[in-house]
Amino acid sequence: MATLDDLRRTADALPGNEERATTGGAAWFVRNKLYAWECHPWPSTPAEIRAILAAELVVGVKVGDRLDALALREMAPDVFLGATTTWGEPKVALRMAGIELDHLAELVTEAWRIQAPKYLRAELDEGVLSSPGRDPRAPGRVEERDDEETR
């Protein structure tokens, strides 16, 4: 089960990350642009989603476009929820109890990339690429190598 602390660890490793307390809970920004947030059961949220938000930890993240959000919801409908707000930006809400830690890290990092300016994305990529054994697609994840490949 993923927690907000797991999300924080990923976010804290991203350049320019800032966590803020908001009315709905914790939220993460890069250069004043929201990229991840703790979902709250607002009155405008559909009733079936509001019940889930009231009962368990759900986090929202920015995604590249609506098709990405749709694909995630179709891939794992028990983890990814439908719209939690009426604002139309591409986003997806995920149930923290059902997400794998590496997938959470990937989603948070991608959401950060969508909102981060080019110079911060370059800073992250340079740090990842300069670390031996690191996978440049997912900060914090170390590539597994076969012993014969490293000889």
PDB file of C-alpha atoms in Angstrom, residues 1-3 6-7 10 72 75-76 78-80 94-108 141:
ATOM      1  CA  MET A   1       0.000   0.000   0.000  1.00  0.00           C
ATOM      2  CA  ALA A   2       1.482   3.329  -1.065  1.00  0.00           C
ATOM      3  CA  THR A   3       1.353   6.260   1.344  1.00  0.00           C
ATOM      4  CA  ASP A   6       6.078   7.348  -0.544  1.00  0.00           C
ATOM      5  CA  LEU A   7       4.810  10.134  -2.784  1.00  0.00           C
ATOM      6  CA  THR A  10       9.581  10.705  -4.990  1.00  0.00           C
ATOM      7  CA  LEU A  72      -4.833   4.166 -17.123  1.00  0.00           C
ATOM      8  CA  MET A  75      -5.782  -0.718 -17.609  1.00  0.00           C
ATOM      9  CA  ALA A  76      -6.610  -0.798 -13.881  1.00  0.00           C
ATOM     10  CA  ASP A  78      -9.855  -0.778  -9.543  1.00  0.00           C
ATOM     11  CA  VAL A  79      -6.940   1.660  -9.020  1.00  0.00           C
ATOM     12  CA  PHE A  80      -7.657   4.616 -11.317  1.00  0.00           C
ATOM     13  CA  LEU A  94      -5.508   6.879  -8.132  1.00  0.00           C
ATOM     14  CA  ARG A  95      -6.263   4.813  -5.076  1.00  0.00           C
ATOM     15  CA  MET A  96      -3.060   4.658  -3.072  1.00  0.00           C
ATOM     16  CA  ALA A  97      -3.991   1.282  -1.592  1.00  0.00           C
ATOM     17  CA  GLY A  98      -3.895  -0.307  -5.049  1.00  0.00           C
ATOM     18  CA  ILE A  99      -0.832   1.269  -6.672  1.00  0.00           C
ATOM     19  CA  GLU A 100       2.627  -0.284  -6.816  1.00  0.00           C
ATOM     20  CA  LEU A 101       5.387   1.970  -5.482  1.00  0.00           C
ATOM     21  CA  ASP A 102       7.348   2.007  -8.738  1.00  0.00           C
ATOM     22  CA  HIS A 103       4.221   2.893 -10.723  1.00  0.00           C
ATOM     23  CA  LEU A 104       3.426   5.698  -8.268  1.00  0.00           C
ATOM     24  CA  ALA A 105       6.967   7.054  -8.680  1.00  0.00           C
ATOM     25  CA  GLU A 106       6.615   6.890 -12.472  1.00  0.00           C
ATOM     26  CA  LEU A 107       3.266   8.723 -12.450  1.00  0.00           C
ATOM     27  CA  VAL A 108       4.457  11.441 -10.048  1.00  0.00           C
ATOM     28  CA  ARG A 141      14.806   3.307  -9.652  1.00  0.00           C
TER      29      ARG A 141
END
